[in-house]
Coordinates of C-alpha atoms in Angstrom, one line a residue:
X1 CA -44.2 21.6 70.0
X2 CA -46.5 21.3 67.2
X3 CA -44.9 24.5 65.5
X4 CA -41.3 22.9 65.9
X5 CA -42.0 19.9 64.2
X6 CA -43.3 21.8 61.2
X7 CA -40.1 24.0 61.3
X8 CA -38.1 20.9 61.1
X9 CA -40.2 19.2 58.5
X10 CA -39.9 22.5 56.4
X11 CA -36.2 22.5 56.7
X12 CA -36.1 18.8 55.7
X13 CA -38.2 19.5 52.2
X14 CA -36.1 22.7 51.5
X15 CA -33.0 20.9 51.8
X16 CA -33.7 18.1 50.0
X17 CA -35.1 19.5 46.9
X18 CA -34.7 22.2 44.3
X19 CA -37.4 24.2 42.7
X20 CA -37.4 24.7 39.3
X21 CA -40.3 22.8 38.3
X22 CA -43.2 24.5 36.4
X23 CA -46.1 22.1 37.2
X24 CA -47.1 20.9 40.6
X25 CA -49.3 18.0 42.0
X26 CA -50.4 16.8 45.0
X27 CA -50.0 13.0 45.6
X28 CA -50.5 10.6 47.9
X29 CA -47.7 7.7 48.7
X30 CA -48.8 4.6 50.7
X31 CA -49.7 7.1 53.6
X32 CA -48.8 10.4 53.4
X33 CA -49.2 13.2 51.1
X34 CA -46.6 15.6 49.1
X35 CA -46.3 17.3 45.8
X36 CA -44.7 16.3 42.7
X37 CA -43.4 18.0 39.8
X38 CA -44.2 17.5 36.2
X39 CA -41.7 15.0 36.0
X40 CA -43.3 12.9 38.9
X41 CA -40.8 13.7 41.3
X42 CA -40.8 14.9 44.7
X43 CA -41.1 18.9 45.4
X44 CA -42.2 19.0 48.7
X45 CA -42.2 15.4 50.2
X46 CA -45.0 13.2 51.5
X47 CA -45.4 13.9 55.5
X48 CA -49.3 15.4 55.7
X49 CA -52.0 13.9 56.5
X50 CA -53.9 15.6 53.5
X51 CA -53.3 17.9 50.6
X52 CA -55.4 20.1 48.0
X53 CA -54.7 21.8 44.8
X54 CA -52.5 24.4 44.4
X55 CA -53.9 28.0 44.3
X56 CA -52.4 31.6 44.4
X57 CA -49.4 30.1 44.5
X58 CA -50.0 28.0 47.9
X59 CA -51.3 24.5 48.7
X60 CA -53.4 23.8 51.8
X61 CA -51.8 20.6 53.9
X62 CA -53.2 19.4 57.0
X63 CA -51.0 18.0 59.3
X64 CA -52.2 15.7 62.3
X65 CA -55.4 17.5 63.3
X66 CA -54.7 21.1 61.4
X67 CA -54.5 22.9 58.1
X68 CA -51.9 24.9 57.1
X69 CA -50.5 26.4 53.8
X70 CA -47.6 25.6 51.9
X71 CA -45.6 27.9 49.2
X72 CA -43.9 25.7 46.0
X73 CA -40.5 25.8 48.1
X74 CA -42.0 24.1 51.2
X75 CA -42.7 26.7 53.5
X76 CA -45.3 26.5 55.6
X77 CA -46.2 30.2 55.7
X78 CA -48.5 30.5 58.8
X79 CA -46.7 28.0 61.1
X80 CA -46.4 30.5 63.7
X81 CA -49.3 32.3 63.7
X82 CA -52.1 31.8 65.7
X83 CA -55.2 32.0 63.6
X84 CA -56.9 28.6 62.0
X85 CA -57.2 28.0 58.6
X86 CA -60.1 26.0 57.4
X87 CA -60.9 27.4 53.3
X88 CA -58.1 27.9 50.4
X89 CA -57.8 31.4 48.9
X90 CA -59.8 33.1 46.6
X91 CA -58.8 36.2 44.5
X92 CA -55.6 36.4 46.5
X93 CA -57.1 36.3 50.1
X94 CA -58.2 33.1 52.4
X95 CA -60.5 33.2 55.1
X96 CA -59.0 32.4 58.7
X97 CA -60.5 32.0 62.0
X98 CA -58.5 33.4 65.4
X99 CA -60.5 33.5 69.0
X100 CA -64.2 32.7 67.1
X101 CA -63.6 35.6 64.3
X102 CA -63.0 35.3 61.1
X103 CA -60.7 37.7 59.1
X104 CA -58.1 37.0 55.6
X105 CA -54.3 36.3 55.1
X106 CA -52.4 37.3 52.2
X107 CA -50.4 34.3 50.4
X108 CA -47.3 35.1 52.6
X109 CA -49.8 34.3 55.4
X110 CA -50.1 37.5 56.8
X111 CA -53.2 39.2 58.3
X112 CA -54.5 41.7 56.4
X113 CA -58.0 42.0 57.1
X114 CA -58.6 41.6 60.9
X115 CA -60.3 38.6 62.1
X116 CA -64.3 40.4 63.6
X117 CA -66.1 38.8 61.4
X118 CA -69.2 36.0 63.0
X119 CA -69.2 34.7 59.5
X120 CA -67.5 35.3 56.5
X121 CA -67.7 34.2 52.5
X122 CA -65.0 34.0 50.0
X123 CA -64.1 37.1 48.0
X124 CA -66.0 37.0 44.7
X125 CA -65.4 40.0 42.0
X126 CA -63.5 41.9 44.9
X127 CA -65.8 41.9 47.7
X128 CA -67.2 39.3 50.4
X129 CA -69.9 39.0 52.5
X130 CA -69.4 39.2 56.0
X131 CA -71.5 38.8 58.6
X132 CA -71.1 41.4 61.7
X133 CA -72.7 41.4 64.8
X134 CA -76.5 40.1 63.5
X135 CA -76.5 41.4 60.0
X136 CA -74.6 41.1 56.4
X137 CA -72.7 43.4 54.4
X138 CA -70.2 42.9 52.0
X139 CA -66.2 44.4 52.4
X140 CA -63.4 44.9 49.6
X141 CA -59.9 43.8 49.9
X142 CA -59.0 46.4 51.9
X143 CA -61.5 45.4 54.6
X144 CA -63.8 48.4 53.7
X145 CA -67.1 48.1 53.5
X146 CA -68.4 47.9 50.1
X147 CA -72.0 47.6 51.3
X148 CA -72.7 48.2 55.1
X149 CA -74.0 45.1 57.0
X150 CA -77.7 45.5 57.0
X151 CA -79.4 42.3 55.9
X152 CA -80.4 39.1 57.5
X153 CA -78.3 37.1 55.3
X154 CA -76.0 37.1 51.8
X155 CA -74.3 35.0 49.6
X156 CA -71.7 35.3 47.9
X157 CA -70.9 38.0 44.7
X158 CA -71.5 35.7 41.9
X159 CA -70.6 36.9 38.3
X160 CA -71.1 40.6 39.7
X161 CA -73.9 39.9 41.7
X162 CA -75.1 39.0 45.2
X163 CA -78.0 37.1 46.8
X164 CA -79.4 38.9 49.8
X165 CA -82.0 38.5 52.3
X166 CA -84.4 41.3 54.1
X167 CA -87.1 40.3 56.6
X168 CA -87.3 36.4 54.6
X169 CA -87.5 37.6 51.1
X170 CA -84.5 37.0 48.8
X171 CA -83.1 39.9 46.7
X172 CA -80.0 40.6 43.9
X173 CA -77.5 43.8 44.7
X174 CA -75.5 44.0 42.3
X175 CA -72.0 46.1 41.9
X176 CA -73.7 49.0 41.7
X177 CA -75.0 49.0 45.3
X178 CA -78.5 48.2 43.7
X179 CA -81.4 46.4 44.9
X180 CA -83.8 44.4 42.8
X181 CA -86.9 43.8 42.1
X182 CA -88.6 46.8 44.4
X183 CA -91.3 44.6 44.8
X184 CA -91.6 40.4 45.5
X185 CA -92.4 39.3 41.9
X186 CA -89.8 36.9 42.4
X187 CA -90.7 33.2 44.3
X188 CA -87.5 31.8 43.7
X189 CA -84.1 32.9 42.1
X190 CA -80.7 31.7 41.9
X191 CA -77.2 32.9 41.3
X192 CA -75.9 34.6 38.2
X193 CA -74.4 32.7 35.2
X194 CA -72.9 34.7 31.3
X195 CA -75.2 38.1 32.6
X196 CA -78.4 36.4 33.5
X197 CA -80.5 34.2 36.1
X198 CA -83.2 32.3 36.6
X199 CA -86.2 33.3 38.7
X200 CA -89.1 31.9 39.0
X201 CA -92.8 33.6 38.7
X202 CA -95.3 31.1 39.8
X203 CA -94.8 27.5 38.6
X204 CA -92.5 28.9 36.0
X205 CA -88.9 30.0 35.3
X206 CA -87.4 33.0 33.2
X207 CA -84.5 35.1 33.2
X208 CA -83.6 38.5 34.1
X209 CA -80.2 40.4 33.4
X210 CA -77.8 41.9 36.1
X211 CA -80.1 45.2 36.2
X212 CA -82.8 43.3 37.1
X213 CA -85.0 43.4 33.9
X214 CA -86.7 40.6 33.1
X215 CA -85.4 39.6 29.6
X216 CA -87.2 36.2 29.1
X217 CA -90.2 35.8 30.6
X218 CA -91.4 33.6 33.1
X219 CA -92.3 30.4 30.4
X220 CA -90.4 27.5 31.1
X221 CA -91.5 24.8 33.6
X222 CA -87.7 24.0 34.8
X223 CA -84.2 25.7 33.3
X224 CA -80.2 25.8 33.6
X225 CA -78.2 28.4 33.6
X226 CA -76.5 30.0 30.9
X227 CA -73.2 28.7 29.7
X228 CA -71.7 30.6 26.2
X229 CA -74.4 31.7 25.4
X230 CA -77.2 28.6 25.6
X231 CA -79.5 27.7 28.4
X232 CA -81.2 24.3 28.4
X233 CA -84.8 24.8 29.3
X234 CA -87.8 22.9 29.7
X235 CA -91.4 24.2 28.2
X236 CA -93.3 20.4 28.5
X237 CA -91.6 17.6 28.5
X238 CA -88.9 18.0 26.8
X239 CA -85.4 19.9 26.8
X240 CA -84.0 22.5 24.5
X241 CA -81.4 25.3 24.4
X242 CA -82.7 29.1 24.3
X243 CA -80.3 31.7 23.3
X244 CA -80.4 35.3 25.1
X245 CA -83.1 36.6 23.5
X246 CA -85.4 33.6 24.3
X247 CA -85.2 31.9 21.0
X248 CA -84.6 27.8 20.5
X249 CA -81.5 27.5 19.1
X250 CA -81.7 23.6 20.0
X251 CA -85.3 22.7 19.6
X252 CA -87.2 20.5 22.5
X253 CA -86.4 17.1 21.9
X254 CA -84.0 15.9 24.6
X255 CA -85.1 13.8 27.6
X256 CA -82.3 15.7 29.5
X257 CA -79.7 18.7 28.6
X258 CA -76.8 19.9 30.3
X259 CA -75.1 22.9 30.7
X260 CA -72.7 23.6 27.9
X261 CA -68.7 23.3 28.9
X262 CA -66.0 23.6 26.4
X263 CA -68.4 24.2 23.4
X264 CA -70.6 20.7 23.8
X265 CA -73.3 19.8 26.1
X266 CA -74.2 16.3 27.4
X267 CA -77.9 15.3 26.4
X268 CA -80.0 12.3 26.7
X269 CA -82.6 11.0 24.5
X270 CA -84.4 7.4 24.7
X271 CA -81.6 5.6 26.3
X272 CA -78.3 7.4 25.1
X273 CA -75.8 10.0 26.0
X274 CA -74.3 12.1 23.1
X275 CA -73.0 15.8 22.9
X276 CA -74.4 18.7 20.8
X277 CA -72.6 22.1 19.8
X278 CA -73.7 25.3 20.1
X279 CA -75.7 24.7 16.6
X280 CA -77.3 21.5 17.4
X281 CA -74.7 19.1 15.8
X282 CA -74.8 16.0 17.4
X283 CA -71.5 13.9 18.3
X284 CA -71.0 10.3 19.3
X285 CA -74.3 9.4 18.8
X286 CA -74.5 5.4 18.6
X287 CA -71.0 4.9 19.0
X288 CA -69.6 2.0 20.5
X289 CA -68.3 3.7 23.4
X290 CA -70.3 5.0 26.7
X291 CA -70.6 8.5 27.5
X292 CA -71.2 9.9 30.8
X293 CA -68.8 13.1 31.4
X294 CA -68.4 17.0 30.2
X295 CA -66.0 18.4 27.7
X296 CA -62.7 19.8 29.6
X297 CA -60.0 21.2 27.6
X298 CA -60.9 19.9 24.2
X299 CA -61.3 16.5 25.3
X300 CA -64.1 14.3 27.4
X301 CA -64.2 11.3 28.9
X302 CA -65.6 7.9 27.5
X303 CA -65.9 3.7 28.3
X304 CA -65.6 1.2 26.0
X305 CA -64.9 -2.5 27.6
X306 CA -64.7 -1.4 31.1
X307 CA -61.8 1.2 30.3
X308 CA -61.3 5.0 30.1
X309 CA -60.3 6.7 27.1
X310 CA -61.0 10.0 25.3
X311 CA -62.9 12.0 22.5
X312 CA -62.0 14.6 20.4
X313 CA -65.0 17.3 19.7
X314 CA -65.8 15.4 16.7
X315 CA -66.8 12.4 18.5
X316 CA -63.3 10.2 17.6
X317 CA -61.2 8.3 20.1
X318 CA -58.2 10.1 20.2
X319 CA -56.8 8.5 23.4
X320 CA -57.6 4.9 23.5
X321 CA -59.6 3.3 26.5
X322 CA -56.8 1.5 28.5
X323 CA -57.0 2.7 31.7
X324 CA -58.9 1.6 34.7
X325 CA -60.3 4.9 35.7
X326 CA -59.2 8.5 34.7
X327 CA -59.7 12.2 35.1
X328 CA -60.6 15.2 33.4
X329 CA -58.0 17.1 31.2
X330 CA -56.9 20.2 33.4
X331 CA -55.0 22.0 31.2
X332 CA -52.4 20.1 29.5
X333 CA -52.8 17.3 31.7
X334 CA -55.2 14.5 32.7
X335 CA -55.2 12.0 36.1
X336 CA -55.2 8.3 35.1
X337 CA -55.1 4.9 36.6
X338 CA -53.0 1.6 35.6
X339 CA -52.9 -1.3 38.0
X340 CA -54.6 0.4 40.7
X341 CA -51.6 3.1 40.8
X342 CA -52.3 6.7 39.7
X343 CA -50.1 8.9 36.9
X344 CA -50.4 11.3 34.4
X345 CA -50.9 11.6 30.7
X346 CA -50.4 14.5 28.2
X347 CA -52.6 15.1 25.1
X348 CA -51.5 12.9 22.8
X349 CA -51.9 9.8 25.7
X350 CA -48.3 9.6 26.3
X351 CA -47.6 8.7 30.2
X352 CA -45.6 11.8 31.5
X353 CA -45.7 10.8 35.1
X354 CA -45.1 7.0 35.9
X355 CA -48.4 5.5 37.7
X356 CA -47.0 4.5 41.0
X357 CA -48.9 6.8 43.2
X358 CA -52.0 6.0 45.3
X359 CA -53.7 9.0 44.2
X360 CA -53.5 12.5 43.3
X361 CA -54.6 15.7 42.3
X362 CA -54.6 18.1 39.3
X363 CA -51.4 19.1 38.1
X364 CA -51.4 22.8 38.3
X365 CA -49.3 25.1 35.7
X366 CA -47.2 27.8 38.5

C-alpha cells in the first residue's frame, strides 16, 4: 500500500510541473515539505514528512516513517525496492540496509554493491570501510576489496587517508595500502586535513604528512587542522597560525583561532571577534557590528541592532542587516528570514525568492 501511494504521489508532481529549472531547494510549507526552483516555485510539491539537500542529482524525502530518494523530476527511484535507506550519497553511491546488511545503490536506485556488510561507511576518495563478519577492510566502487578486512575497526578515507584500529592502538593506511607509524609513537591522532595531521606525543601536538613522517614536531600544547595552508596552534597561552614548515606566519597573540575558510579565519582577542588573512591582516576589528560566523563564498555573516547582514573580505557591509536571521552564502545564494517566513537572496541582497516559506534548505546549482 505504502508503495502505491508513492506511485500516485509521483504521478501527481510529474504531471503538475515542468522541469527546467537550474537551482533547486527544499522547503517547508505550513506542514509538509517540497522543492522549489530558483524562482520560488514548486518543482516537486510539498507531501513529505522531511526533506534534505540535493546531492548527485537526488534529494532524500522521508515519507510517514521512511526515507526514500527523489530525482529533480519527482521520481521516487527506489519506491519498489526493498532495501532501507537511512544516509545520502557520497561520490555517486549511498549506503542502504536490506535484511540487517548493508550494501550501495546507484542514483537510479539500483543495487550495485550487494548488501553483506555488518557495518558500512561512506565512500571517501573511492573506497569505504566496511565492516565484515568481525573485522574492517575497505572496498572500491566496484565492491572489491581495496584492503581486505583485517582490523578491529576503521574510519573513514579522509583526504587520502584512513584511521584504523589493531589490537586497541590507532593507525593511518593510506592509498598506498601502507601502515604507519611501525611503532606506537603516536597517543592520539586525528584525521587528515591539506596533506597533514595532528598527532600527539605526550602532552603535545605536531604534524605528520600522508607518509607518515613527522614534519612538525611534537611542540604545541593544543592545534587545528590545516586549512590553505595555515594551522592555528597553541605553544602557551596563546593562539597563532604555523605554516607547513612549522613557522608562525600569524604570531601568538589570539585568545582563540579558527580554522581558515574562504581566505579569513575568525579570532578572538580580549573581548572581540574579527577575521585575519592568510598574512595576518586584520578585518572588522572594532566595528560596530557583531561577528560570530565563517567566511562562505566571499561573504560572512554579521549583527548590528538585532539583524543579519553581510561583509565583504574587507570588513564593509555590503548587504545591510535587515533580516531577522539568515544563512550562509552557498554559492550564489544565501537563506534569509523576514517576518518569521524564510526566502532567498542573491549577492548583491536583492530577494530572488519571496519569504513566504517556513523554512528551507540550500539552494543547490543542478
Amino acid at each position: 500500500m505504502k508503495n502505491f501511494i508513492l506511485v500516485i504521489l509521483s504521478i501527481l508532481t510529474i504531471s503538475q510541473y515542468t522541469f527546467s529549472q537550474n537551482y533547486i531547494a527544499a522547503a517547508l510549507d505550513e506542514e509538509f515539505w517540497g522543492y522549489i526552483d530558483e524562482t520560488g516555485n514548486w518543482v516537486i510539491r510539498p507531501m513529505y514528512n522531511a526533506a534534505k539537500d540535493f546531492n548527485s542529482g537526488t534529494g532524500l524525502i522521508r515519507n510517514l516513517d521512511a526515507w526514500y530518494f527523489v530525482n529533480k523530476e519527482g521520481i521516487i527511484i527506489n519506491r519498489s525496492n526493498t532495501y532501507l535507506v537511512k544516509n545520502d550519497f557520497s561520490e555517486g553511491l549511498a549506503r542502504v540496509q536490506e535484511n540487517g546488511k548493508w550494501g550501495f545503490i546507484n542514483n537510479l536506485g539500483e543495487i550495485v554493491i550487494q548488501p553483506q556488510f555488518i557495518e558500512a561507511g561512506d565512500f571517501k576518495n573511492g573506497v569505504a570501510a566496511v565492516k565484515l563478519n568481525s573485522k574492517w577492510g575497505y572496498i572500491d566502487q566496484n565492491g572489491k576489496y581495496f584492503i581486505d578486512p583485517q582490523f578491529d575497526h576503521a574510519k573513514d578515507f579522509e583526504n587520502g587517508v584512513g584511521i584504523i584500529r589493531e589490537k586497541g592502538i590507532y593507525k593511518y593506511v593510506n592509498s598506498n595500502k601502507e601502515i604507519f607509524p611501525a611503532n606506537n609513537e603516536y597517543e592520539a591522532l586525528k584525521d587528515f586535513s591539506n596533506g597533514f595531521a595532528r598527532i600527539r606525543q605526550g602532552k603535545f601536538w605536531g604534524f605528520v604528512n600522508q607518509s607518515g613522517k613527522i614534519v612538525i614536531p611534537a611542540q604545541f600544547i593544543d592545534a587545528g587542522n590545516f586549512a590553505e595552508g595555515l594551522a592555528p596552534v597553541c605553544s602557551g597561552k596563546f593562539w597563532g597560525y604555523i605554516n607547513t614548515r612549522g613557522e608562525y606566519s600569524i604570531q601568538p597573540t589570539l585568545e582563540t583561532a579558527k580554522e581558515f575558510s574562504d581566505g579569513m579565519a575568525l579570532v578572538k582577542e580580549g573581548k572581540e571577534f574579527y577575521y585575519v588573512n592568510s598574512s595576518g591582516e586584520q578585518v572588522g576589528r572594532n566595528a560596530s557590528y557583531i561577528i560570530k560566523h565563517d567566511f562562505s563564498d566571499g561573504l560572512a555573516r554579521i549583527i548590528q541592532n538585532g539583524k543579519v547582514g553581510y561583509i565583504d573580505k574587507s570588513g564593509n557591509i555590503v548587504i545591510q542587516p535587515t533580516f531577522e536571521d539568515a544563512e550562509d552564502f552557498a554559492g550564489d545564494y544565501a537563506a534569509v528570514r523576514l517576518n518569521g517566513k524564510w526566502g532567498f537572496i542573491n549577492k548583491n541582497g536583492d530577494i530572488v525568492i519571496e519569504c513566504k516559506f517556513k523554512k528551507v534548505r540550500n539552494l543547490i546549482k543542478l
